Amino acid sequence: MSSTNVIHVGVVGAARGLPLRTAWEATGRLRIHALCDTNADRLAAAAAQLGQVGLYTDYEEMLARGGLDAVLLATPMPLHVPQAVAALDAG
């Protein structure tokens, strides 16, 4: 976690993950730092809402960028295990 106690989150799956944004922001500590979605149109629409965040269509690339304290997996359930393992491996 960063020294300001803000948790930088990488969200995977814009359609399912972004509706949780209001709840995260209510904590005052969670910030979307990166967003990943395989649908480029959905990613572009989300970018208009979020402003300055890293945008990715490739999950591994988002993890390699670094700077994340947590990852929210808002993808289909069969993807959760391999994506969680990849996030843990990335640190």
mmCIF file with all atom_site columns, C-alpha atoms in Angstrom:
data_model
loop_
_atom_site.group_PDB
_atom_site.id
_atom_site.type_symbol
_atom_site.label_atom_id
_atom_site.label_alt_id
_atom_site.label_comp_id
_atom_site.label_asym_id
_atom_site.label_entity_id
_atom_site.label_seq_id
_atom_site.pdbx_PDB_ins_code
_atom_site.Cartn_x
_atom_site.Cartn_y
_atom_site.Cartn_z
_atom_site.occupancy
_atom_site.B_iso_or_equiv
_atom_site.pdbx_formal_charge
_atom_site.auth_seq_id
_atom_site.auth_comp_id
_atom_site.auth_asym_id
_atom_site.auth_atom_id
_atom_site.pdbx_PDB_model_num
ATOM 1  C CA . MET A 1 1  ? 0.000   0.000   0.000   1.00 0.00 ? 1  MET A CA 1
ATOM 2  C CA . SER A 1 2  ? 1.243   3.484   -0.758  1.00 0.00 ? 2  SER A CA 1
ATOM 3  C CA . SER A 1 3  ? 2.395   5.849   1.954   1.00 0.00 ? 3  SER A CA 1
ATOM 4  C CA . THR A 1 4  ? -0.798  7.909   1.626   1.00 0.00 ? 4  THR A CA 1
ATOM 5  C CA . ASN A 1 5  ? -2.937  4.894   2.591   1.00 0.00 ? 5  ASN A CA 1
ATOM 6  C CA . VAL A 1 6  ? -4.634  5.005   -0.777  1.00 0.00 ? 6  VAL A CA 1
ATOM 7  C CA . ILE A 1 7  ? -5.081  1.554   -2.268  1.00 0.00 ? 7  ILE A CA 1
ATOM 8  C CA . HIS A 1 8  ? -4.430  1.559   -6.008  1.00 0.00 ? 8  HIS A CA 1
ATOM 9  C CA . VAL A 1 9  ? -6.726  -0.981  -7.644  1.00 0.00 ? 9  VAL A CA 1
ATOM 10 C CA . GLY A 1 10 ? -6.539  -2.618  -11.036 1.00 0.00 ? 10 GLY A CA 1
ATOM 11 C CA . VAL A 1 11 ? -10.014 -3.529  -12.279 1.00 0.00 ? 11 VAL A CA 1
ATOM 12 C CA . VAL A 1 12 ? -10.378 -6.415  -14.703 1.00 0.00 ? 12 VAL A CA 1
ATOM 13 C CA . GLY A 1 13 ? -13.744 -6.416  -16.461 1.00 0.00 ? 13 GLY A CA 1
ATOM 14 C CA . ALA A 1 14 ? -15.262 -2.976  -16.933 1.00 0.00 ? 14 ALA A CA 1
ATOM 15 C CA . ALA A 1 15 ? -18.882 -4.090  -17.299 1.00 0.00 ? 15 ALA A CA 1
ATOM 16 C CA . ARG A 1 16 ? -18.962 -5.850  -13.936 1.00 0.00 ? 16 ARG A CA 1
ATOM 17 C CA . GLY A 1 17 ? -16.287 -3.897  -12.089 1.00 0.00 ? 17 GLY A CA 1
ATOM 18 C CA . LEU A 1 18 ? -17.140 -0.264  -12.713 1.00 0.00 ? 18 LEU A CA 1
ATOM 19 C CA . PRO A 1 19 ? -20.623 -0.390  -11.137 1.00 0.00 ? 19 PRO A CA 1
ATOM 20 C CA . LEU A 1 20 ? -18.788 -0.919  -7.824  1.00 0.00 ? 20 LEU A CA 1
ATOM 21 C CA . ARG A 1 21 ? -16.957 2.385   -8.216  1.00 0.00 ? 21 ARG A CA 1
ATOM 22 C CA . THR A 1 22 ? -19.356 4.384   -6.041  1.00 0.00 ? 22 THR A CA 1
ATOM 23 C CA . ALA A 1 23 ? -18.886 1.981   -3.143  1.00 0.00 ? 23 ALA A CA 1
ATOM 24 C CA . TRP A 1 24 ? -15.107 2.103   -3.457  1.00 0.00 ? 24 TRP A CA 1
ATOM 25 C CA . GLU A 1 25 ? -14.969 5.860   -3.603  1.00 0.00 ? 25 GLU A CA 1
ATOM 26 C CA . ALA A 1 26 ? -17.131 6.081   -0.486  1.00 0.00 ? 26 ALA A CA 1
ATOM 27 C CA . THR A 1 27 ? -14.270 4.517   1.485   1.00 0.00 ? 27 THR A CA 1
ATOM 28 C CA . GLY A 1 28 ? -12.013 7.421   0.589   1.00 0.00 ? 28 GLY A CA 1
ATOM 29 C CA . ARG A 1 29 ? -9.081  5.027   0.218   1.00 0.00 ? 29 ARG A CA 1
ATOM 30 C CA . LEU A 1 30 ? -9.604  3.065   -2.991  1.00 0.00 ? 30 LEU A CA 1
ATOM 31 C CA . ARG A 1 31 ? -8.629  4.500   -6.365  1.00 0.00 ? 31 ARG A CA 1
ATOM 32 C CA . ILE A 1 32 ? -8.846  2.867   -9.771  1.00 0.00 ? 32 ILE A CA 1
ATOM 33 C CA . HIS A 1 33 ? -5.291  2.950   -11.039 1.00 0.00 ? 33 HIS A CA 1
ATOM 34 C CA . ALA A 1 34 ? -5.738  0.684   -14.070 1.00 0.00 ? 34 ALA A CA 1
ATOM 35 C CA . LEU A 1 35 ? -8.600  -0.833  -16.022 1.00 0.00 ? 35 LEU A CA 1
ATOM 36 C CA . CYS A 1 36 ? -8.487  -3.900  -18.239 1.00 0.00 ? 36 CYS A CA 1
ATOM 37 C CA . ASP A 1 37 ? -11.187 -5.182  -20.572 1.00 0.00 ? 37 ASP A CA 1
ATOM 38 C CA . THR A 1 38 ? -10.976 -7.240  -23.747 1.00 0.00 ? 38 THR A CA 1
ATOM 39 C CA . ASN A 1 39 ? -13.682 -5.096  -25.362 1.00 0.00 ? 39 ASN A CA 1
ATOM 40 C CA . ALA A 1 40 ? -11.947 -1.965  -26.675 1.00 0.00 ? 40 ALA A CA 1
ATOM 41 C CA . ASP A 1 41 ? -15.232 -0.043  -27.088 1.00 0.00 ? 41 ASP A CA 1
ATOM 42 C CA . ARG A 1 42 ? -16.246 -0.710  -23.476 1.00 0.00 ? 42 ARG A CA 1
ATOM 43 C CA . LEU A 1 43 ? -12.757 0.283   -22.349 1.00 0.00 ? 43 LEU A CA 1
ATOM 44 C CA . ALA A 1 44 ? -12.963 3.578   -24.253 1.00 0.00 ? 44 ALA A CA 1
ATOM 45 C CA . ALA A 1 45 ? -16.362 4.366   -22.741 1.00 0.00 ? 45 ALA A CA 1
ATOM 46 C CA . ALA A 1 46 ? -15.030 3.654   -19.258 1.00 0.00 ? 46 ALA A CA 1
ATOM 47 C CA . ALA A 1 47 ? -12.020 5.876   -19.891 1.00 0.00 ? 47 ALA A CA 1
ATOM 48 C CA . ALA A 1 48 ? -14.348 8.800   -20.462 1.00 0.00 ? 48 ALA A CA 1
ATOM 49 C CA . GLN A 1 49 ? -15.749 8.275   -16.949 1.00 0.00 ? 49 GLN A CA 1
ATOM 50 C CA . LEU A 1 50 ? -12.481 7.626   -15.147 1.00 0.00 ? 50 LEU A CA 1
ATOM 51 C CA . GLY A 1 51 ? -10.047 10.173  -16.489 1.00 0.00 ? 51 GLY A CA 1
ATOM 52 C CA . GLN A 1 52 ? -6.356  9.398   -15.988 1.00 0.00 ? 52 GLN A CA 1
ATOM 53 C CA . VAL A 1 53 ? -6.016  5.654   -15.448 1.00 0.00 ? 53 VAL A CA 1
ATOM 54 C CA . GLY A 1 54 ? -3.998  3.034   -17.247 1.00 0.00 ? 54 GLY A CA 1
ATOM 55 C CA . LEU A 1 55 ? -6.105  1.287   -19.883 1.00 0.00 ? 55 LEU A CA 1
ATOM 56 C CA . TYR A 1 56 ? -5.341  -2.236  -21.046 1.00 0.00 ? 56 TYR A CA 1
ATOM 57 C CA . THR A 1 57 ? -6.844  -4.914  -23.233 1.00 0.00 ? 57 THR A CA 1
ATOM 58 C CA . ASP A 1 58 ? -4.232  -7.390  -21.973 1.00 0.00 ? 58 ASP A CA 1
ATOM 59 C CA . TYR A 1 59 ? -4.322  -8.472  -18.318 1.00 0.00 ? 59 TYR A CA 1
ATOM 60 C CA . GLU A 1 60 ? -0.691  -9.575  -18.190 1.00 0.00 ? 60 GLU A CA 1
ATOM 61 C CA . GLU A 1 61 ? 0.402   -6.191  -19.525 1.00 0.00 ? 61 GLU A CA 1
ATOM 62 C CA . MET A 1 62 ? -1.597  -4.416  -16.805 1.00 0.00 ? 62 MET A CA 1
ATOM 63 C CA . LEU A 1 63 ? 0.065   -6.533  -14.119 1.00 0.00 ? 63 LEU A CA 1
ATOM 64 C CA . ALA A 1 64 ? 3.526   -5.959  -15.598 1.00 0.00 ? 64 ALA A CA 1
ATOM 65 C CA . ARG A 1 65 ? 3.051   -2.191  -15.406 1.00 0.00 ? 65 ARG A CA 1
ATOM 66 C CA . GLY A 1 66 ? 3.119   -2.363  -11.610 1.00 0.00 ? 66 GLY A CA 1
ATOM 67 C CA . GLY A 1 67 ? 1.850   0.239   -9.175  1.00 0.00 ? 67 GLY A CA 1
ATOM 68 C CA . LEU A 1 68 ? -1.134  -1.844  -8.083  1.00 0.00 ? 68 LEU A CA 1
ATOM 69 C CA . ASP A 1 69 ? -1.924  -2.691  -4.466  1.00 0.00 ? 69 ASP A CA 1
ATOM 70 C CA . ALA A 1 70 ? -4.942  -4.855  -5.305  1.00 0.00 ? 70 ALA A CA 1
ATOM 71 C CA . VAL A 1 71 ? -6.765  -6.352  -8.271  1.00 0.00 ? 71 VAL A CA 1
ATOM 72 C CA . LEU A 1 72 ? -10.535 -6.654  -8.597  1.00 0.00 ? 72 LEU A CA 1
ATOM 73 C CA . LEU A 1 73 ? -11.485 -9.587  -10.812 1.00 0.00 ? 73 LEU A CA 1
ATOM 74 C CA . ALA A 1 74 ? -14.871 -8.752  -12.297 1.00 0.00 ? 74 ALA A CA 1
ATOM 75 C CA . THR A 1 75 ? -14.597 -11.343 -15.032 1.00 0.00 ? 75 THR A CA 1
ATOM 76 C CA . PRO A 1 76 ? -16.434 -14.618 -15.662 1.00 0.00 ? 76 PRO A CA 1
ATOM 77 C CA . MET A 1 77 ? -15.843 -17.070 -12.816 1.00 0.00 ? 77 MET A CA 1
ATOM 78 C CA . PRO A 1 78 ? -13.796 -19.610 -14.821 1.00 0.00 ? 78 PRO A CA 1
ATOM 79 C CA . LEU A 1 79 ? -11.130 -16.910 -15.264 1.00 0.00 ? 79 LEU A CA 1
ATOM 80 C CA . HIS A 1 80 ? -10.775 -16.050 -11.560 1.00 0.00 ? 80 HIS A CA 1
ATOM 81 C CA . VAL A 1 81 ? -8.238  -18.707 -10.575 1.00 0.00 ? 81 VAL A CA 1
ATOM 82 C CA . PRO A 1 82 ? -5.726  -18.138 -13.388 1.00 0.00 ? 82 PRO A CA 1
ATOM 83 C CA . GLN A 1 83 ? -6.098  -14.357 -13.069 1.00 0.00 ? 83 GLN A CA 1
ATOM 84 C CA . ALA A 1 84 ? -5.684  -14.464 -9.283  1.00 0.00 ? 84 ALA A CA 1
ATOM 85 C CA . VAL A 1 85 ? -2.592  -16.646 -9.589  1.00 0.00 ? 85 VAL A CA 1
ATOM 86 C CA . ALA A 1 86 ? -1.133  -14.269 -12.174 1.00 0.00 ? 86 ALA A CA 1
ATOM 87 C CA . ALA A 1 87 ? -1.791  -11.295 -9.870  1.00 0.00 ? 87 ALA A CA 1
ATOM 88 C CA . LEU A 1 88 ? -0.131  -13.060 -6.934  1.00 0.00 ? 88 LEU A CA 1
ATOM 89 C CA . ASP A 1 89 ? 2.844   -14.017 -9.088  1.00 0.00 ? 89 ASP A CA 1
ATOM 90 C CA . ALA A 1 90 ? 3.175   -10.396 -10.219 1.00 0.00 ? 90 ALA A CA 1
ATOM 91 C CA . GLY A 1 91 ? 3.445   -9.298  -6.609  1.00 0.00 ? 91 GLY A CA 1
#
